[in-house]
Amino acid sequence: MLTSAIYVAVSIWCCMLSVVVTGQYFLKIVVLLLL
């Protein structure tokens, strides 16, 4: 049970991290396009 909970927490953390990274790249691309 504890192992699956840790696995779920790591998966959610990685998902959030990837969303933040892609969001930053997306904002940079939008700024470059607007400039």
CSV table of C-alpha atoms in Angstrom, one decimal:
chain,number,residue,atom,x,y,z
A,1,MET,CA,0.0,0.0,0.0
A,2,LEU,CA,2.8,2.4,0.9
A,3,THR,CA,4.7,1.6,-2.3
A,4,SER,CA,1.7,2.4,-4.5
A,5,ALA,CA,1.0,5.7,-2.6
A,6,ILE,CA,4.6,6.7,-3.2
A,7,TYR,CA,4.3,5.8,-6.8
A,8,VAL,CA,1.2,7.9,-7.2
A,9,ALA,CA,2.8,10.8,-5.5
A,10,VAL,CA,5.8,10.7,-7.7
A,11,SER,CA,3.6,10.4,-10.8
A,12,ILE,CA,1.6,13.4,-9.8
A,13,TRP,CA,4.8,15.4,-9.0
A,14,CYS,CA,6.3,14.5,-12.4
A,15,CYS,CA,3.1,15.4,-14.2
A,16,MET,CA,3.0,18.8,-12.4
A,17,LEU,CA,6.7,19.4,-13.2
A,18,SER,CA,6.2,18.6,-16.9
A,19,VAL,CA,3.1,20.9,-17.0
A,20,VAL,CA,5.2,23.8,-15.5
A,21,VAL,CA,8.1,23.2,-17.9
A,22,THR,CA,5.9,23.0,-21.0
A,23,GLY,CA,4.0,26.1,-19.8
A,24,GLN,CA,7.2,28.1,-19.5
A,25,TYR,CA,8.3,27.0,-23.0
A,26,PHE,CA,4.9,27.9,-24.3
A,27,LEU,CA,5.0,31.4,-22.7
A,28,LYS,CA,8.5,31.9,-24.2
A,29,ILE,CA,7.3,30.9,-27.7
A,30,VAL,CA,4.2,33.2,-27.4
A,31,VAL,CA,6.4,36.1,-26.3
A,32,LEU,CA,8.8,35.5,-29.2
A,33,LEU,CA,5.9,35.4,-31.6
A,34,LEU,CA,4.4,38.6,-30.3
A,35,LEU,CA,7.8,40.4,-30.5
